[in-house]
Coordinates of C-alpha atoms in Angstrom, one line a residue:
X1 CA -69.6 -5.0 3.1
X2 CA -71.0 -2.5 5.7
X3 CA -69.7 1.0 5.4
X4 CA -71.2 2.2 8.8
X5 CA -69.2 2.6 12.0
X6 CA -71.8 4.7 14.1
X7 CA -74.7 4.0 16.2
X8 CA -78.6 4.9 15.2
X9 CA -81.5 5.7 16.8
X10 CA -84.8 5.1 14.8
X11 CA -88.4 5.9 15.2
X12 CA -89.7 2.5 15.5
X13 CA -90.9 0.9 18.7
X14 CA -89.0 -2.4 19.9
X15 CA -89.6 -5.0 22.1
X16 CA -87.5 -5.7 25.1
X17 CA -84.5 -7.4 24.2
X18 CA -84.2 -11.0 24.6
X19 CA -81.2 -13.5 25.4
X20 CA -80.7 -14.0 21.7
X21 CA -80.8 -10.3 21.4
X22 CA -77.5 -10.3 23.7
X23 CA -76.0 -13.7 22.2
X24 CA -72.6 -11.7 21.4
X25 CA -72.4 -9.9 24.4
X26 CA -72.9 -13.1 26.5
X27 CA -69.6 -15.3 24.6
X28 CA -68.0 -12.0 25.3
X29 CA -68.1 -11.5 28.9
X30 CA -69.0 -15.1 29.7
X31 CA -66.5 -16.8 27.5
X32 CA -63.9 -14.2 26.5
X33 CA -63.8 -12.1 29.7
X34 CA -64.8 -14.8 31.9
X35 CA -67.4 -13.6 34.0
X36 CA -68.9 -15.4 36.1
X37 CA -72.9 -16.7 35.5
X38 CA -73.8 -14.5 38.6
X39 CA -72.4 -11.7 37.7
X40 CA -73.6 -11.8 33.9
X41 CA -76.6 -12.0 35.0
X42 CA -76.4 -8.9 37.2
X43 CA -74.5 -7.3 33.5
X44 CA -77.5 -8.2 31.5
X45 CA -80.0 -7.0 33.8
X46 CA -78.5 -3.4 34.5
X47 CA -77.6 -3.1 30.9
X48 CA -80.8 -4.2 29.1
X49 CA -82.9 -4.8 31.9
X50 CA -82.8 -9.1 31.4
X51 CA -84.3 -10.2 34.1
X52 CA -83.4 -13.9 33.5
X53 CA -82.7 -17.3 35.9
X54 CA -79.5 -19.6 35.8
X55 CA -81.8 -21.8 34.4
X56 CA -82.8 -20.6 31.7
X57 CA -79.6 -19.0 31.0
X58 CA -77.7 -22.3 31.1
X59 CA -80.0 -23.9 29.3
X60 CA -79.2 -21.3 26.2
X61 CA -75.4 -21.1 26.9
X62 CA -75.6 -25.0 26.1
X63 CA -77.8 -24.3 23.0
X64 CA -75.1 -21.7 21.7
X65 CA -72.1 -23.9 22.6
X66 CA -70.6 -21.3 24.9
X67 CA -69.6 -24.0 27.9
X68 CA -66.6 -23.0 29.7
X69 CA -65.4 -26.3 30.9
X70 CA -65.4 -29.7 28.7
X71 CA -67.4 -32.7 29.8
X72 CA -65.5 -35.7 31.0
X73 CA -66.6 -38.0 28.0
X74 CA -65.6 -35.1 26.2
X75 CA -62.5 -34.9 27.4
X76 CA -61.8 -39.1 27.4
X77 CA -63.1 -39.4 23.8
X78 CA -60.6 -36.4 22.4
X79 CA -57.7 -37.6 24.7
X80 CA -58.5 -40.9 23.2
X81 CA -58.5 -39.4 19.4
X82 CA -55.7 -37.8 19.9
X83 CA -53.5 -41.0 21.3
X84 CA -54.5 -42.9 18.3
X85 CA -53.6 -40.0 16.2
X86 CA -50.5 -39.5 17.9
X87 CA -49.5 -42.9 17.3
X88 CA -50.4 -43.0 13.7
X89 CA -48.9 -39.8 12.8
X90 CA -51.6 -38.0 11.6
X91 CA -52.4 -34.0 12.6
X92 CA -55.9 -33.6 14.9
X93 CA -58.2 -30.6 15.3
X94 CA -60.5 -30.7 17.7
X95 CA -64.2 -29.0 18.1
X96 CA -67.0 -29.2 20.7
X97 CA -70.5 -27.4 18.7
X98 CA -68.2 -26.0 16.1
X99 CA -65.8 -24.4 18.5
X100 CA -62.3 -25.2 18.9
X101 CA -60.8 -27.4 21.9
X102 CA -57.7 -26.0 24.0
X103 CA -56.2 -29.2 23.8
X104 CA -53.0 -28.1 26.3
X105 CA -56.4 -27.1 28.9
X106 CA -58.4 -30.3 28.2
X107 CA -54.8 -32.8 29.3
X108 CA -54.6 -30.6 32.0
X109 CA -58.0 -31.4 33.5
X110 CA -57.5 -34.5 32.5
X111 CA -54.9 -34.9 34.9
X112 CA -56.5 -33.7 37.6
X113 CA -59.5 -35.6 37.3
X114 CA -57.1 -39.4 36.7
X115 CA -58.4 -39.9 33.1
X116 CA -54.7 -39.9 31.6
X117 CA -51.8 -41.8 33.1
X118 CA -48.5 -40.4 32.0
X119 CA -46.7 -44.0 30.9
X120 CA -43.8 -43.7 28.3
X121 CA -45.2 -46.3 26.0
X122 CA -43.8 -45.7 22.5
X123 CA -43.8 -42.0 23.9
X124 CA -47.8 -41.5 23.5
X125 CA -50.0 -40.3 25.8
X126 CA -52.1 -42.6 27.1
X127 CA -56.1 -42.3 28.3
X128 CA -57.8 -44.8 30.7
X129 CA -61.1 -46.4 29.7
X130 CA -61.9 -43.6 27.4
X131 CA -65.9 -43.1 27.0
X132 CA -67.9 -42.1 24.4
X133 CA -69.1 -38.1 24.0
X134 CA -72.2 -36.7 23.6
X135 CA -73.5 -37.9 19.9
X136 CA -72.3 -34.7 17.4
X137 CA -70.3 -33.0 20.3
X138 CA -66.7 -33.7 19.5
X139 CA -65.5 -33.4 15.9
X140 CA -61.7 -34.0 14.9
X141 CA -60.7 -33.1 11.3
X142 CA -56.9 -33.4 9.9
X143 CA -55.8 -29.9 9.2
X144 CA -54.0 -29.7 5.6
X145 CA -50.3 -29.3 5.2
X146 CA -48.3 -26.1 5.3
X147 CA -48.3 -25.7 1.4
X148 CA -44.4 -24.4 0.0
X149 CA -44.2 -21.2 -1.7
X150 CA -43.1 -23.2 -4.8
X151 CA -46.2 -25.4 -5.2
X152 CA -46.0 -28.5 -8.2
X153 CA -48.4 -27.8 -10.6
X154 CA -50.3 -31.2 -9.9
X155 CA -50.9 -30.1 -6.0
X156 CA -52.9 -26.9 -6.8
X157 CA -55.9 -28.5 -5.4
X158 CA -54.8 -28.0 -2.4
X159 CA -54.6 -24.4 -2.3
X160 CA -58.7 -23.8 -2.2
X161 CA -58.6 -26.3 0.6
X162 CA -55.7 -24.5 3.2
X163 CA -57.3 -21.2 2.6
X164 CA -60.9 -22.7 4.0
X165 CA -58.8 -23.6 6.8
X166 CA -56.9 -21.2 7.1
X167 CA -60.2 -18.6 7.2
X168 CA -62.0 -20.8 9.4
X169 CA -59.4 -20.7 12.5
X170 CA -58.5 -17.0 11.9
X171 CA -62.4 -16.4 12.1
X172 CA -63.0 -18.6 15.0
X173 CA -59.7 -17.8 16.6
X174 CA -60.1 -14.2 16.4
X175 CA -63.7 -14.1 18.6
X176 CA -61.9 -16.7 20.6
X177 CA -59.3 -14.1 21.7
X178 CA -61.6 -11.5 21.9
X179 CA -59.0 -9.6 18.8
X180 CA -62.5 -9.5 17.6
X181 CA -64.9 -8.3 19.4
X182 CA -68.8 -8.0 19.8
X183 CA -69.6 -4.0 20.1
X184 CA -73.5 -3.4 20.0
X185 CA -76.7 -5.2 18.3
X186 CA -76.6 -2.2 16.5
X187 CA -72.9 -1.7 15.5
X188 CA -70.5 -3.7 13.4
X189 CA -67.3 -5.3 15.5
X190 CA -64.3 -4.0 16.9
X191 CA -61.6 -6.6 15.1
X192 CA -58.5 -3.9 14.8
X193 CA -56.9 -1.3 17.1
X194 CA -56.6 1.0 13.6
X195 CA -60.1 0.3 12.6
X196 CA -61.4 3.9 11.7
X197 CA -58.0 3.9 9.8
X198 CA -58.5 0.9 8.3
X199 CA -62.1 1.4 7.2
X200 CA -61.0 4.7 5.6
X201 CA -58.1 2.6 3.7
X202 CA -60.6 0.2 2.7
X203 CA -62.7 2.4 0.9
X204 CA -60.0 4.1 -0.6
X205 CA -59.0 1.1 -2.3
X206 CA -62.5 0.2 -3.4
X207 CA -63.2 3.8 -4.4
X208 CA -60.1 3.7 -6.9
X209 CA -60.7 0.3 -8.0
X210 CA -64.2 1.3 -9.4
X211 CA -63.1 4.8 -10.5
X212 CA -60.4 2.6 -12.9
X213 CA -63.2 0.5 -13.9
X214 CA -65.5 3.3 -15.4
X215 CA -62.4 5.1 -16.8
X216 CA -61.4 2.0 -18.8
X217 CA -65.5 1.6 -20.0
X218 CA -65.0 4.8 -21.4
X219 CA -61.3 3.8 -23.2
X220 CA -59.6 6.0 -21.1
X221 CA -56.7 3.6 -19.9
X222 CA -54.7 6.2 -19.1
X223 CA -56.9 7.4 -16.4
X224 CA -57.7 3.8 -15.8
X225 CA -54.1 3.1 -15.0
X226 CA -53.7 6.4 -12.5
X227 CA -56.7 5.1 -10.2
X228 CA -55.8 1.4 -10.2
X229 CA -52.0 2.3 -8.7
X230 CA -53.6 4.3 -6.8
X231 CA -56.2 1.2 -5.4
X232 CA -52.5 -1.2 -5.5
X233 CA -51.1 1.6 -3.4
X234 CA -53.6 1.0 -0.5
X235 CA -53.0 -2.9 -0.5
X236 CA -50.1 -2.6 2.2
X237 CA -51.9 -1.2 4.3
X238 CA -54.4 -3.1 3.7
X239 CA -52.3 -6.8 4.1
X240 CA -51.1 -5.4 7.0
X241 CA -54.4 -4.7 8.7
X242 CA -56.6 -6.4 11.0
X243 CA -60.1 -5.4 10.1
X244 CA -62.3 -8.2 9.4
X245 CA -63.5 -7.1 6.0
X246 CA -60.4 -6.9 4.4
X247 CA -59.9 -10.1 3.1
X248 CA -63.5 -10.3 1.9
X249 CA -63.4 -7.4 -0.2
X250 CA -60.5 -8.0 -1.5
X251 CA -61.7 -11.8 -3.2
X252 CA -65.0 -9.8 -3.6
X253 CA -63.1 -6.8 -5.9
X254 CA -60.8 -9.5 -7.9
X255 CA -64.1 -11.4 -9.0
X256 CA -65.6 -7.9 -9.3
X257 CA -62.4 -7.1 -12.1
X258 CA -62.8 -11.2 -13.9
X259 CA -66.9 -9.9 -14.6
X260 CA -65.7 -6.9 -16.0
X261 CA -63.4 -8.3 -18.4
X262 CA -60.3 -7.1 -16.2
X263 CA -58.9 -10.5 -15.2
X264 CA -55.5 -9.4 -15.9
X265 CA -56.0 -6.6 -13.1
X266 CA -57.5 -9.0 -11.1
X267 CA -54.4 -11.3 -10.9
X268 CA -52.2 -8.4 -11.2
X269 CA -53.9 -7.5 -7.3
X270 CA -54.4 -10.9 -5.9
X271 CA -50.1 -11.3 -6.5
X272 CA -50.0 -7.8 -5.4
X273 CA -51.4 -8.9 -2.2
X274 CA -49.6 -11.9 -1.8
X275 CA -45.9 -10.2 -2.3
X276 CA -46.6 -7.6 0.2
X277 CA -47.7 -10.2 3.2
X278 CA -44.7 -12.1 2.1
X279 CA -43.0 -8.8 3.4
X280 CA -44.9 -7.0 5.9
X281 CA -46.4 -10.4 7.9
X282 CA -45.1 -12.7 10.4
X283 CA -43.6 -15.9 9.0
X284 CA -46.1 -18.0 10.6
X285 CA -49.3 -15.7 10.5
X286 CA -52.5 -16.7 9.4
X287 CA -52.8 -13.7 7.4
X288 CA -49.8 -14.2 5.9
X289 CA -50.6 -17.8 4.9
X290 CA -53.9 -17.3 3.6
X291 CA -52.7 -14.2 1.3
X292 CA -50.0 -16.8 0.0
X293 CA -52.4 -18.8 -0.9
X294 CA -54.5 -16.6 -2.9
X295 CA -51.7 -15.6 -4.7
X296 CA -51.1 -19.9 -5.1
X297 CA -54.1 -20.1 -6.8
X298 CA -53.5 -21.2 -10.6
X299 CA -56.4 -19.3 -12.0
X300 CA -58.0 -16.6 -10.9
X301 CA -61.5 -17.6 -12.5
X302 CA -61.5 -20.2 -9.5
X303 CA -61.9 -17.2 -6.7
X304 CA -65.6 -17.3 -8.1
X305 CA -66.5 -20.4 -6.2
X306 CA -64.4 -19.7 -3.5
X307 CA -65.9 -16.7 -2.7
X308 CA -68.8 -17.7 -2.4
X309 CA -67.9 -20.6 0.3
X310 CA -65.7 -18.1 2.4
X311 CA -68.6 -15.8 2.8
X312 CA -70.4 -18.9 3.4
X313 CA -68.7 -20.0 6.5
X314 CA -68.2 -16.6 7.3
X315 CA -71.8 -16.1 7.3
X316 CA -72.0 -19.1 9.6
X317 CA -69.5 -18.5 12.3
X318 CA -70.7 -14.8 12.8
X319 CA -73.8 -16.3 13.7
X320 CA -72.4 -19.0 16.4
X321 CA -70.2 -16.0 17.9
X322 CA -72.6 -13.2 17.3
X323 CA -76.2 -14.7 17.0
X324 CA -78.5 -14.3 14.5
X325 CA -79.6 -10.6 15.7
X326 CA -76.7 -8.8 15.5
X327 CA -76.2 -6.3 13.1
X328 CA -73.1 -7.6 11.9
X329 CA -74.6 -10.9 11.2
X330 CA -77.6 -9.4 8.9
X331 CA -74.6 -7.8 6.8
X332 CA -72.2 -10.5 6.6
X333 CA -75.6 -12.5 4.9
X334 CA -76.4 -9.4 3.2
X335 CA -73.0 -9.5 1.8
X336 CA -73.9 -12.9 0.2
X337 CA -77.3 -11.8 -1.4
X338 CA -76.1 -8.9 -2.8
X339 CA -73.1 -10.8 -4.5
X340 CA -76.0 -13.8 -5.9
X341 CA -78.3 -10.5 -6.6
X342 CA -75.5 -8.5 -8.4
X343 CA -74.3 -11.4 -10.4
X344 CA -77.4 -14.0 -11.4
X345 CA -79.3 -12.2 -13.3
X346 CA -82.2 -15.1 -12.6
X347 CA -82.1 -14.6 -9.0
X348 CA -84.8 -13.1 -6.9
X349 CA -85.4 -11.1 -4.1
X350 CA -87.9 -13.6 -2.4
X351 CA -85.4 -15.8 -2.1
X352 CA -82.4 -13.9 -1.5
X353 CA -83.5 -10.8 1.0
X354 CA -85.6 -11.6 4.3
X355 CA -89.3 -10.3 4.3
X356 CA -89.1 -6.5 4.6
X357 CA -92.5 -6.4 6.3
X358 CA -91.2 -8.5 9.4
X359 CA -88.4 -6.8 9.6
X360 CA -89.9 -3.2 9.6
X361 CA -92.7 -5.0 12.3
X362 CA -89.6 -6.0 14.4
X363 CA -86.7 -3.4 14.5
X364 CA -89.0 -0.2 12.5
X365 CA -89.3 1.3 9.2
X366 CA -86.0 4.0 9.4
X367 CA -84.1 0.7 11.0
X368 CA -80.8 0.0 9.1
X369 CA -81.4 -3.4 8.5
X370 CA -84.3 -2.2 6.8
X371 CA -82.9 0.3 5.0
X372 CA -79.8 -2.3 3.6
X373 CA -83.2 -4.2 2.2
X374 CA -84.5 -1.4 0.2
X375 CA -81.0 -0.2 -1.1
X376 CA -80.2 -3.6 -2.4
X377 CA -83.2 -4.0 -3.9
X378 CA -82.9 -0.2 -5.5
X379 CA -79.5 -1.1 -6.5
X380 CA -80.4 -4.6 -7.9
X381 CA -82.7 -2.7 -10.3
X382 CA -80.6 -0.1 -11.3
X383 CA -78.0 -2.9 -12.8
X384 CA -80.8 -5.0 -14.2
X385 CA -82.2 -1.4 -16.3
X386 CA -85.6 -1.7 -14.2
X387 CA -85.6 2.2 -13.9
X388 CA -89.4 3.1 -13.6
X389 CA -89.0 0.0 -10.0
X390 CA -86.0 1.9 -9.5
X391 CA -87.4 4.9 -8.9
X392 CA -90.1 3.9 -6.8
X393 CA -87.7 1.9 -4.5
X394 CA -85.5 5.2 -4.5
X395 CA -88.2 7.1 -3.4
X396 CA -89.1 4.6 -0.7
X397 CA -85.3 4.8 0.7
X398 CA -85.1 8.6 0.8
X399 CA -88.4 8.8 2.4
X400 CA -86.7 6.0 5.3
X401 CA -83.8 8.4 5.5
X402 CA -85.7 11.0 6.4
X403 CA -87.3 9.4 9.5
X404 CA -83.9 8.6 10.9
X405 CA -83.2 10.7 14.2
X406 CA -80.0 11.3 16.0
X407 CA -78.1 9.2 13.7
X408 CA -77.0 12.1 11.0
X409 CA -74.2 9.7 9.3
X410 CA -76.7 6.9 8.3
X411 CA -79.4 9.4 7.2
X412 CA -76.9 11.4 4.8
X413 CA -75.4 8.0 4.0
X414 CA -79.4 6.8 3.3
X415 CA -79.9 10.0 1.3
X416 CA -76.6 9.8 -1.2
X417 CA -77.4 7.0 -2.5
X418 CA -81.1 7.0 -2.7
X419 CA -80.1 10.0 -4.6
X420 CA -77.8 8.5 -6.8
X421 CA -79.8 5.8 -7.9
X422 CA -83.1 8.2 -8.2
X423 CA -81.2 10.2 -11.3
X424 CA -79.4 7.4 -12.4
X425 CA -83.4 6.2 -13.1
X426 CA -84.4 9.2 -14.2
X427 CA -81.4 10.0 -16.5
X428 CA -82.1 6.8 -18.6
X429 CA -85.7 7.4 -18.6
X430 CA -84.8 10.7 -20.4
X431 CA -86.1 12.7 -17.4
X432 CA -83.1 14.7 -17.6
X433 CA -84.3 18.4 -15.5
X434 CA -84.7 15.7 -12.9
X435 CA -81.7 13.9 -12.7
X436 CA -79.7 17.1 -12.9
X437 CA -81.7 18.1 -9.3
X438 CA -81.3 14.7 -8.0
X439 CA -77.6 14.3 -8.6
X440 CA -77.4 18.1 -7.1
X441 CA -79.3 16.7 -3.9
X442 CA -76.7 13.9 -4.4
X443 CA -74.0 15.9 -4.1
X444 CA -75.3 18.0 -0.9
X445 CA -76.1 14.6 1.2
X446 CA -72.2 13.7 0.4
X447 CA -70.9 17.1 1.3
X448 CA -73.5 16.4 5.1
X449 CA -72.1 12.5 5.1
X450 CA -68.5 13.9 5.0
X451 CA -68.9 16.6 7.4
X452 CA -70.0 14.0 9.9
X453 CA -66.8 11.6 9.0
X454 CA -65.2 11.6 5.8
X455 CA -64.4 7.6 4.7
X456 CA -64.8 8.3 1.1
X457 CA -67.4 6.0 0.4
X458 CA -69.1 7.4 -2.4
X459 CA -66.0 9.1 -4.3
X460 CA -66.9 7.2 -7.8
X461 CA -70.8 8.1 -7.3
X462 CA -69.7 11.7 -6.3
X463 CA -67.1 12.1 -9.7
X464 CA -70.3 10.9 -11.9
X465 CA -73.1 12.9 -10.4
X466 CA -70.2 16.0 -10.7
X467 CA -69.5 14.9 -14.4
X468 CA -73.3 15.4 -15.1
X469 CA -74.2 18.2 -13.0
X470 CA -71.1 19.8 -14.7
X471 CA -72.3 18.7 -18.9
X472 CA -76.0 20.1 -17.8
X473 CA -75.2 23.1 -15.5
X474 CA -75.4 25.4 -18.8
X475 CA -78.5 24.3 -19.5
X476 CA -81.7 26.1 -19.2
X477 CA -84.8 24.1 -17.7
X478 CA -86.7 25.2 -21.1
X479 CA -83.3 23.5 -22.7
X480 CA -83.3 20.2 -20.6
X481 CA -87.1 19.3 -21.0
X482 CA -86.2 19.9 -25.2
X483 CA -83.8 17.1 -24.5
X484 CA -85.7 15.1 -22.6
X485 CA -88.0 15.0 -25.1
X486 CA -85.8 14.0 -28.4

């Protein structure tokens, strides 16, 4: 999950942007606000200086699936679908490249152009000489039934297979709307009204949720137990939010709790979550059904797989609405290496993180792409115990942070956890004097990151770098390199 709601400026030298560059902007005002190509084009060039032709632009607007109007083979083959469905009885969703089909539009265009006659035969809908679409164009699926709150034992497979669904259409149906919305290349989506609010809830909950986590390592279940109500305490605010990393984390967190040994918190959060949408969503919301069906599931060892599916298609469907350059894009796939990174210990950074090199010859060393890289690589070493690479790649962050200009939240936000992880390194390697300095330096970046706006982010980093400034502080240097040395 991306923590960062500001822009940046960086030292490295760009090239022009392209149309791919722009690929969210363009569904935005082409599809969402409905702009016509003229005066998109007029949009892109005053804005990014796209100096492009209908042409060309057509030509990518078919490539990305973002037509406004539906084909009339289209049209004929879903009208035809549909009757046989009808008649049949059988639920229809419809798709053109992956994106869904306004049926109610598509009849009424239909009608217009004489490819349905309205005859009551056996009450159907009826098309005329329907013809076939484009090969791969139209796809229909059969959506899966509204599950009951009291589900049969037996029928428990279903539940993995509504919530797909049910993620997929409040995904695509939320960029379709424009609730979610593209921002900047460089910035993460608007997708709630409350989102600084949110965000701040968000890491609130994660925050406690870890703190109760390193409590309970130690034995101290009492503490434990304080910081976990105060993570459940969050969740309605949480289940009643829109941001679109709320239901991530929250799976994310719950399989966090099964690999620590917690799964009894874990389930004890997932019901949590479920009881409070049963009371704080619409009947009929998407939300609501899909935190039901968490809470359906009959094990909460299955989220595993699960999770990694939803981020999946999550993954996927940022890129058709988004493209591929877009920030928000690189973190949502982020999001899935870190999770294969974090939890197979067999897995590798070739083949789970892009090539740093292109990406610093592309966006620029202090670029925040970039800078995710290196962290999850220094982060990936810390919780494998590779502290002498752990401290190299810390090094190589903190220098990155330091190039950044005019973006003061991701530098301090760059420099906390380089720091972090630097005496983390240094502590196990028994360089103690150091680690006491880098935790202090630790410390200082936090104090900078809050002043510029306070989400909490690194309140369990911030208690432990406290906690071992605090054991060493009466400690002479003389004192610290004697224990360094035992």
């Amino acid at each position: 999950m991306s923590s960062d709601t500001s822009d940046s400026t960086v030292d490295g030298k760009r090239s022009a942007p392209t149309l791919d560059d722009c690929q969210g902007e363009i569904f935005q005002l082409y599809i969402v606000q409905k702009k016509p190509l003229k005066e998109l084009m007029a949009i892109l060039k005053q804005e990014h200086g796209l100096d492009t032709t209908p042409k060309i632009l057509k030509t990518k607007l078919a490539r990305w699936g973002y037509a406004k109007n539906i084909k009339r083979s289209q049209a004929a083959a879903i009208l035809g679908e549909k009757s046989n469905r009808d008649l049949s009885g059988k639920g229809y969703e419809f798709t053109i490249q992956h994106r869904p089909v306004d049926l109610q539009r598509v009849e009424k265009h239909a009608l217009r152009a004489g490819l349905l006659r309205r005859e009551r035969v056996r009450g159907s809908t009826l098309t005329s000489q329907p013809q076939p679409a484009e090969p791969g164009a139209v796809a229909c699926r059969t959506p899966p039934p509204v599950l009951p709150q009291a589900l049969p034992f037996i029928e428990h497979w279903r539940v993995s297979e509504k919530l797909l669904h049910d993620i997929d259409v409040l995904v695509k149906g939320s960029f379709e709307s424009g609730k979610w919305s593209f921002n900047r290349p460089e910035l993460i989506i608007n997708s709630s009204p409350a989102q600084v609010d949110e965000v701040k809830s968000l890491h609130g909950f994660l925050g406690s949720l870890d703190n109760g986590c390193t409590a309970a390592e130690s034995h101290d279940f009492t503490t434990a137990g304080v910081f976990w109500k105060q993570a459940f305490e969050f969740v309605d605010k949480l289940v009643r939010g829109q941001y679109h990393d709320i239901i991530p984390n929250l799976i994310q967190k719950a399989n966090d709790l099964v690999r620590k040994g917690r799964p009894e918190v874990a389930e004890l959060l997932i019901k949590h979550a479920a009881n409070c949408s049963e009371v704080l969503l619409p009947q009929e919301g998407l939300q609501r059904s899909i935190y039901r069906g968490l809470g359906q599931l009959d094990s909460v060892a299955k989220l595993v797989a699960l999770e990694e599916l939803i981020m999946r298609r999550f993954a996927e469907l940022f890129e058709l609405y988004l493209g591929a350059s877009c920030y928000n894009s690189f973190v949502i796939k982020m999001d899935g290496a870190r999770r294969r990174l974090l939890h197979d210990p067999w897995a590798t950074f070739q083949e789970c993180l892009p090539d740093l090199y292109l990406l610093d010859a592309a966006f620029g060393p202090s670029d925040r792409r970039c800078l995710d890289v290196v962290a999850l690589r220094l982060e990936t070493l810390h919780l494998r115990h590779l502290d002498s690479e752990a401290k190299t790649a810390a090094a190589e962050l903190l220098g990155r942070a330091e190039m950044i200009r005019n973006d003061e939240w991701q530098k301090f936000y760059n420099l906390t956890r380089g720091y972090y992880f630097l005496g983390c390194a240094q502590d196990r390697l028994g360089e103690r004097a150091a680690a006491v300095e880098s935790f202090r330096r630790g410390l200082s970046s936090n104090e900078e990151l809050c002043r510029v706006d306070d989400f909490g982010i690194f309140e369990p980093e911030k208690r432990i770098m406290e906690k071992y400034v605090e054991e060493n502080a009466g400690l002479s240097v003389d004192e610290l390199e004697v224990r360094d040395g035992m």
